PDB file of C-alpha atoms in Angstrom:
ATOM      1  CA  PRO R  17      12.488 -58.157 -13.997  1.00 65.00           C
ATOM      2  CA  LEU R  18      10.284 -55.785 -15.862  1.00 72.00           C
ATOM      3  CA  ARG R  19       8.364 -53.105 -14.029  1.00 72.00           C
ATOM      4  CA  PRO R  20       4.880 -52.176 -15.121  1.00 71.00           C
ATOM      5  CA  VAL R  21       4.686 -48.814 -16.834  1.00 69.00           C
ATOM      6  CA  ALA R  22       1.839 -46.473 -15.958  1.00 63.00           C
ATOM      7  CA  PRO R  23      -0.304 -45.653 -18.934  1.00 62.00           C
ATOM      8  CA  ALA R  24       0.140 -42.203 -20.413  1.00 56.00           C
ATOM      9  CA  PRO R  25      -2.531 -39.775 -19.203  1.00 55.00           C
ATOM     10  CA  ARG R  26      -5.429 -39.390 -21.571  1.00 59.00           C
ATOM     11  CA  HIS R  27      -5.919 -36.018 -23.199  1.00 55.00           C
ATOM     12  CA  ASP R  28      -9.260 -35.623 -21.383  1.00 69.00           C
ATOM     13  CA  ASP R  29      -7.565 -36.070 -17.983  1.00 78.00           C
ATOM     14  CA  VAL R  30      -4.905 -33.481 -18.782  1.00 79.00           C
ATOM     15  CA  ALA R  31      -7.496 -30.986 -20.010  1.00 79.00           C
ATOM     16  CA  ALA R  32      -9.646 -31.569 -16.899  1.00 85.00           C
ATOM     17  CA  ARG R  33      -6.674 -30.917 -14.595  1.00 88.00           C
ATOM     18  CA  ARG R  34      -5.791 -27.777 -16.535  1.00 89.00           C
ATOM     19  CA  LEU R  35      -9.389 -26.565 -16.360  1.00 90.00           C
ATOM     20  CA  ALA R  36      -9.508 -27.179 -12.596  1.00 92.00           C
ATOM     21  CA  ALA R  37      -6.256 -25.217 -12.172  1.00 92.00           C
ATOM     22  CA  ILE R  38      -7.629 -22.293 -14.183  1.00 93.00           C
ATOM     23  CA  HIS R  39     -10.841 -22.386 -12.111  1.00 93.00           C
ATOM     24  CA  ARG R  40      -8.825 -22.150  -8.870  1.00 93.00           C
ATOM     25  CA  LYS R  41      -6.794 -19.230 -10.212  1.00 93.00           C
ATOM     26  CA  LEU R  42      -9.900 -17.462 -11.499  1.00 95.00           C
ATOM     27  CA  HIS R  43     -11.568 -17.850  -8.109  1.00 93.00           C
ATOM     28  CA  VAL R  44      -8.602 -16.124  -6.431  1.00 91.00           C
ATOM     29  CA  VAL R  45      -8.797 -13.283  -8.965  1.00 93.00           C
ATOM     30  CA  VAL R  46     -12.546 -12.733  -8.569  1.00 94.00           C
ATOM     31  CA  HIS R  47     -12.439 -13.113  -4.776  1.00 90.00           C
ATOM     32  CA  ASP R  48      -9.665 -10.508  -4.432  1.00 88.00           C
ATOM     33  CA  TYR R  49     -11.500  -8.160  -6.798  1.00 91.00           C
ATOM     34  CA  GLU R  50     -14.712  -8.433  -4.780  1.00 91.00           C
ATOM     35  CA  LEU R  51     -12.846  -7.736  -1.525  1.00 87.00           C
ATOM     36  CA  ILE R  52     -11.038  -4.718  -2.939  1.00 87.00           C
ATOM     37  CA  HIS R  53     -14.142  -3.279  -4.622  1.00 90.00           C
ATOM     38  CA  GLY R  54     -16.718  -3.847  -1.889  1.00 88.00           C
ATOM     39  CA  GLY R  55     -18.383  -6.915  -3.367  1.00 90.00           C
ATOM     40  CA  ALA R  56     -18.720  -5.566  -6.914  1.00 93.00           C
ATOM     41  CA  PRO R  57     -18.616  -8.186  -9.690  1.00 95.00           C
ATOM     42  CA  LEU R  58     -15.610  -8.332 -12.032  1.00 96.00           C
ATOM     43  CA  ALA R  59     -16.465  -7.339 -15.609  1.00 96.00           C
ATOM     44  CA  PHE R  60     -15.342  -9.753 -18.320  1.00 95.00           C
ATOM     45  CA  THR R  61     -13.569  -6.832 -20.018  1.00 94.00           C
ATOM     46  CA  GLU R  62     -11.331  -6.485 -16.921  1.00 95.00           C
ATOM     47  CA  LEU R  63     -10.801 -10.202 -16.279  1.00 94.00           C
ATOM     48  CA  ASP R  64      -7.551 -10.621 -18.227  1.00 93.00           C
ATOM     49  CA  ASP R  65      -5.928  -7.546 -16.618  1.00 94.00           C
ATOM     50  CA  ALA R  66      -7.043  -8.664 -13.148  1.00 93.00           C
ATOM     51  CA  PHE R  67      -5.642 -12.154 -13.812  1.00 94.00           C
ATOM     52  CA  ARG R  68      -2.278 -10.664 -14.824  1.00 93.00           C
ATOM     53  CA  ARG R  69      -2.176  -8.435 -11.707  1.00 89.00           C
ATOM     54  CA  VAL R  70      -2.883 -11.312  -9.331  1.00 88.00           C
ATOM     55  CA  HIS R  71      -0.895 -14.110 -10.969  1.00 90.00           C
ATOM     56  CA  GLY R  72       1.761 -12.193 -12.925  1.00 90.00           C
ATOM     57  CA  GLN R  73       0.972 -13.908 -16.204  1.00 92.00           C
ATOM     58  CA  PRO R  74      -1.837 -14.059 -18.753  1.00 91.00           C
ATOM     59  CA  MET R  75      -4.579 -16.629 -18.409  1.00 90.00           C
ATOM     60  CA  ASP R  76      -4.235 -19.753 -20.568  1.00 86.00           C
ATOM     61  CA  ALA R  77      -6.181 -19.685 -23.808  1.00 87.00           C
ATOM     62  CA  PRO R  78      -9.669 -21.225 -23.451  1.00 88.00           C
ATOM     63  CA  ALA R  79      -8.862 -23.627 -26.299  1.00 86.00           C
ATOM     64  CA  SER R  80      -6.109 -25.192 -24.154  1.00 84.00           C
ATOM     65  CA  VAL R  81      -8.807 -26.564 -21.843  1.00 83.00           C
ATOM     66  CA  GLY R  82     -11.320 -27.465 -24.522  1.00 81.00           C
ATOM     67  CA  ARG R  83     -13.485 -24.331 -24.306  1.00 86.00           C
ATOM     68  CA  ARG R  84     -14.438 -21.796 -26.965  1.00 87.00           C
ATOM     69  CA  ASP R  85     -14.111 -18.587 -24.947  1.00 91.00           C
ATOM     70  CA  VAL R  86     -13.458 -17.164 -21.483  1.00 92.00           C
ATOM     71  CA  ARG R  87     -17.173 -16.917 -20.712  1.00 93.00           C
ATOM     72  CA  GLU R  88     -17.483 -20.694 -21.229  1.00 93.00           C
ATOM     73  CA  VAL R  89     -14.458 -21.323 -18.959  1.00 93.00           C
ATOM     74  CA  VAL R  90     -15.986 -19.163 -16.211  1.00 94.00           C
ATOM     75  CA  ALA R  91     -19.455 -20.682 -16.609  1.00 93.00           C
ATOM     76  CA  ALA R  92     -17.964 -24.130 -15.968  1.00 92.00           C
ATOM     77  CA  ALA R  93     -16.268 -22.996 -12.732  1.00 93.00           C
ATOM     78  CA  PRO R  94     -18.047 -24.406  -9.666  1.00 91.00           C
ATOM     79  CA  ARG R  95     -17.392 -21.413  -7.371  1.00 91.00           C
ATOM     80  CA  LEU R  96     -18.003 -18.640  -9.906  1.00 95.00           C
ATOM     81  CA  THR R  97     -21.231 -17.227 -11.302  1.00 94.00           C
ATOM     82  CA  VAL R  98     -21.737 -15.324 -14.552  1.00 95.00           C
ATOM     83  CA  VAL R  99     -23.910 -12.261 -13.950  1.00 94.00           C
ATOM     84  CA  GLY R 100     -24.609 -10.479 -17.223  1.00 94.00           C
ATOM     85  CA  ASP R 101     -21.254  -9.238 -18.516  1.00 95.00           C
ATOM     86  CA  ALA R 102     -19.475  -9.878 -15.210  1.00 96.00           C
ATOM     87  CA  VAL R 103     -18.417 -12.699 -12.912  1.00 96.00           C
ATOM     88  CA  ARG R 104     -18.923 -13.115  -9.156  1.00 95.00           C
ATOM     89  CA  CYS R 105     -17.847 -15.553  -6.502  1.00 91.00           C
ATOM     90  CA  ARG R 106     -19.466 -16.189  -3.165  1.00 83.00           C
ATOM     91  CA  THR R 107     -17.273 -13.936  -1.020  1.00 83.00           C
ATOM     92  CA  PRO R 108     -18.508 -14.333   2.552  1.00 85.00           C
ATOM     93  CA  PRO R 109     -20.173 -11.166   3.903  1.00 87.00           C
ATOM     94  CA  HIS R 110     -17.978 -11.255   7.020  1.00 86.00           C
ATOM     95  CA  GLU R 111     -14.873 -10.880   4.828  1.00 85.00           C
ATOM     96  CA  LEU R 112     -16.381  -7.850   3.055  1.00 87.00           C
ATOM     97  CA  ALA R 113     -17.368  -6.364   6.431  1.00 89.00           C
ATOM     98  CA  PHE R 114     -13.853  -6.943   7.769  1.00 88.00           C
ATOM     99  CA  ILE R 115     -12.334  -4.978   4.872  1.00 89.00           C
ATOM    100  CA  ASP R 116     -14.679  -2.030   5.601  1.00 90.00           C
ATOM    101  CA  GLU R 117     -13.842  -2.173   9.322  1.00 91.00           C
ATOM    102  CA  LEU R 118     -10.122  -2.422   8.573  1.00 91.00           C
ATOM    103  CA  ARG R 119     -10.236   0.590   6.248  1.00 92.00           C
ATOM    104  CA  ALA R 120     -12.090   2.571   8.936  1.00 93.00           C
ATOM    105  CA  ALA R 121      -9.634   1.607  11.697  1.00 93.00           C
ATOM    106  CA  ILE R 122      -6.545   2.377   9.612  1.00 93.00           C
ATOM    107  CA  GLY R 123      -8.112   5.661   8.443  1.00 93.00           C
ATOM    108  CA  GLU R 124      -8.648   6.755  12.053  1.00 94.00           C
ATOM    109  CA  TYR R 125      -5.098   5.737  12.971  1.00 94.00           C
ATOM    110  CA  ALA R 126      -3.586   7.566   9.976  1.00 94.00           C
ATOM    111  CA  ALA R 127      -5.642  10.704  10.693  1.00 93.00           C
ATOM    112  CA  ALA R 128      -4.242  10.749  14.245  1.00 94.00           C
ATOM    113  CA  ARG R 129      -0.671  10.474  12.916  1.00 94.00           C
ATOM    114  CA  PRO R 130      -0.021  13.497  10.633  1.00 93.00           C
ATOM    115  CA  GLU R 131       3.720  12.637  10.612  1.00 95.00           C
ATOM    116  CA  GLY R 132       2.860   9.398   8.819  1.00 95.00           C
ATOM    117  CA  ILE R 133       2.975   5.684   9.609  1.00 95.00           C
ATOM    118  CA  SER R 134       5.885   3.389   8.837  1.00 94.00           C
ATOM    119  CA  PHE R 135       5.174   0.136   7.013  1.00 93.00           C
ATOM    120  CA  ALA R 136       6.044  -1.804  10.186  1.00 93.00           C
ATOM    121  CA  GLU R 137       3.466   0.220  12.177  1.00 94.00           C
ATOM    122  CA  LEU R 138       0.885  -0.236   9.451  1.00 93.00           C
ATOM    123  CA  LYS R 139       1.520  -3.978   9.360  1.00 91.00           C
ATOM    124  CA  GLU R 140       1.197  -4.271  13.142  1.00 92.00           C
ATOM    125  CA  ARG R 141      -2.005  -2.214  13.064  1.00 92.00           C
ATOM    126  CA  VAL R 142      -3.484  -4.495  10.388  1.00 89.00           C
ATOM    127  CA  LYS R 143      -2.591  -7.534  12.506  1.00 88.00           C
ATOM    128  CA  ALA R 144      -4.105  -5.898  15.609  1.00 90.00           C
ATOM    129  CA  VAL R 145      -7.375  -5.189  13.818  1.00 89.00           C
ATOM    130  CA  GLY R 146      -7.423  -8.771  12.550  1.00 86.00           C
ATOM    131  CA  ARG R 147      -6.844 -10.134  16.050  1.00 87.00           C
ATOM    132  CA  ALA R 148      -9.533  -7.874  17.519  1.00 88.00           C
ATOM    133  CA  LYS R 149     -12.017  -9.128  14.928  1.00 84.00           C
ATOM    134  CA  GLN R 150     -10.691 -12.698  15.200  1.00 82.00           C
ATOM    135  CA  THR R 151     -10.066 -12.673  11.466  1.00 77.00           C
ATOM    136  CA  SER R 152      -6.989 -13.632   9.495  1.00 70.00           C
ATOM    137  CA  VAL R 153      -5.948 -11.443   6.589  1.00 66.00           C
ATOM    138  CA  ARG R 154      -4.704 -14.528   4.775  1.00 65.00           C
ATOM    139  CA  PHE R 155      -7.924 -14.758   2.760  1.00 64.00           C
ATOM    140  CA  LEU R 156      -6.525 -12.062   0.442  1.00 68.00           C
ATOM    141  CA  LYS R 157      -3.786 -13.203  -1.948  1.00 69.00           C
ATOM    142  CA  GLY R 158      -0.478 -11.761  -0.876  1.00 73.00           C
ATOM    143  CA  GLY R 159      -1.269 -11.647   2.847  1.00 76.00           C
ATOM    144  CA  ILE R 160      -0.579  -8.376   4.644  1.00 81.00           C
ATOM    145  CA  LEU R 161       1.503  -6.880   1.836  1.00 83.00           C
ATOM    146  CA  GLY R 162      -1.265  -7.645  -0.666  1.00 79.00           C
ATOM    147  CA  LEU R 163      -3.820  -6.185   1.704  1.00 82.00           C
ATOM    148  CA  VAL R 164      -1.827  -2.965   2.156  1.00 85.00           C
ATOM    149  CA  ASN R 165      -1.119  -2.565  -1.559  1.00 84.00           C
ATOM    150  CA  ASN R 166      -4.590  -3.495  -2.811  1.00 82.00           C
ATOM    151  CA  VAL R 167      -7.062  -2.637  -0.049  1.00 85.00           C
ATOM    152  CA  LEU R 168      -5.507   0.264   1.858  1.00 90.00           C
ATOM    153  CA  VAL R 169      -3.482   2.046  -0.857  1.00 89.00           C
ATOM    154  CA  PRO R 170      -4.877   4.401  -2.300  1.00 87.00           C
ATOM    155  CA  HIS R 171      -8.321   4.073  -0.674  1.00 87.00           C
ATOM    156  CA  VAL R 172      -7.133   4.924   2.856  1.00 92.00           C
ATOM    157  CA  VAL R 173      -3.394   5.642   2.916  1.00 93.00           C
ATOM    158  CA  THR R 174      -0.840   6.863   0.382  1.00 93.00           C
ATOM    159  CA  GLN R 175       2.931   6.518   0.253  1.00 93.00           C
ATOM    160  CA  TYR R 176       4.624   9.454  -1.501  1.00 93.00           C
ATOM    161  CA  GLU R 177       8.168   8.083  -1.702  1.00 92.00           C
ATOM    162  CA  PRO R 178       9.643   4.576  -1.759  1.00 89.00           C
ATOM    163  CA  ASN R 179      10.338   3.282   1.754  1.00 89.00           C
ATOM    164  CA  GLY R 180       8.701   6.423   3.133  1.00 92.00           C
ATOM    165  CA  PRO R 181       5.840   6.653   5.609  1.00 95.00           C
ATOM    166  CA  PHE R 182       2.172   6.232   4.744  1.00 95.00           C
ATOM    167  CA  PHE R 183      -0.218   9.180   5.118  1.00 94.00           C
ATOM    168  CA  LEU R 184      -3.999   9.454   5.122  1.00 92.00           C
ATOM    169  CA  THR R 185      -5.085   9.705   1.489  1.00 91.00           C
ATOM    170  CA  PRO R 186      -6.376  13.211   0.693  1.00 89.00           C
ATOM    171  CA  GLY R 187     -10.154  13.047   0.538  1.00 83.00           C
ATOM    172  CA  ALA R 188     -10.347   9.773   2.488  1.00 80.00           C
ATOM    173  CA  THR R 189     -12.825   9.882   5.353  1.00 76.00           C
ATOM    174  CA  PRO R 190     -11.232   8.617   8.578  1.00 74.00           C
ATOM    175  CA  GLY R 191     -13.343   6.033  10.326  1.00 67.00           C
ATOM    176  CA  ARG R 192     -15.450   5.226   7.274  1.00 58.00           C
TER     177      ARG R 192
END
């Protein structure tokens, strides 16, 4: 007996799936950037570098998804908005506020510990702040490690040697 063979996907379907995948990845990039930079939009000139930092690879060429340039790819994304020469997403204000509160809490904790904070202590402190605010840190790519590396270092704490303790960043204002 012969089994029916599924038709090969049309080129339009493949391109649409690729475009949707790029849109999801771009949203993660822009969302993380907004969280790290206090809601600031991501400039198009920084988009490729930000994409590489978050995903570890360059973004696919716009032509691979039937678009002329990156601006056209971003403009077609449902959760992204082109603002002049930059791109924004709709990062919820409570997530931005949580990042500010987290930086303040960790700054106060680090200021009270001149001998430094181990990564395990820092991780537990981040979790404690999240529990107190009833917020998960999972909204930032990379979870707690991503949050420490991108949100807290170097804005609040600094690590001077590998596997060493974290110290309050010189010039950082504890509690702010």
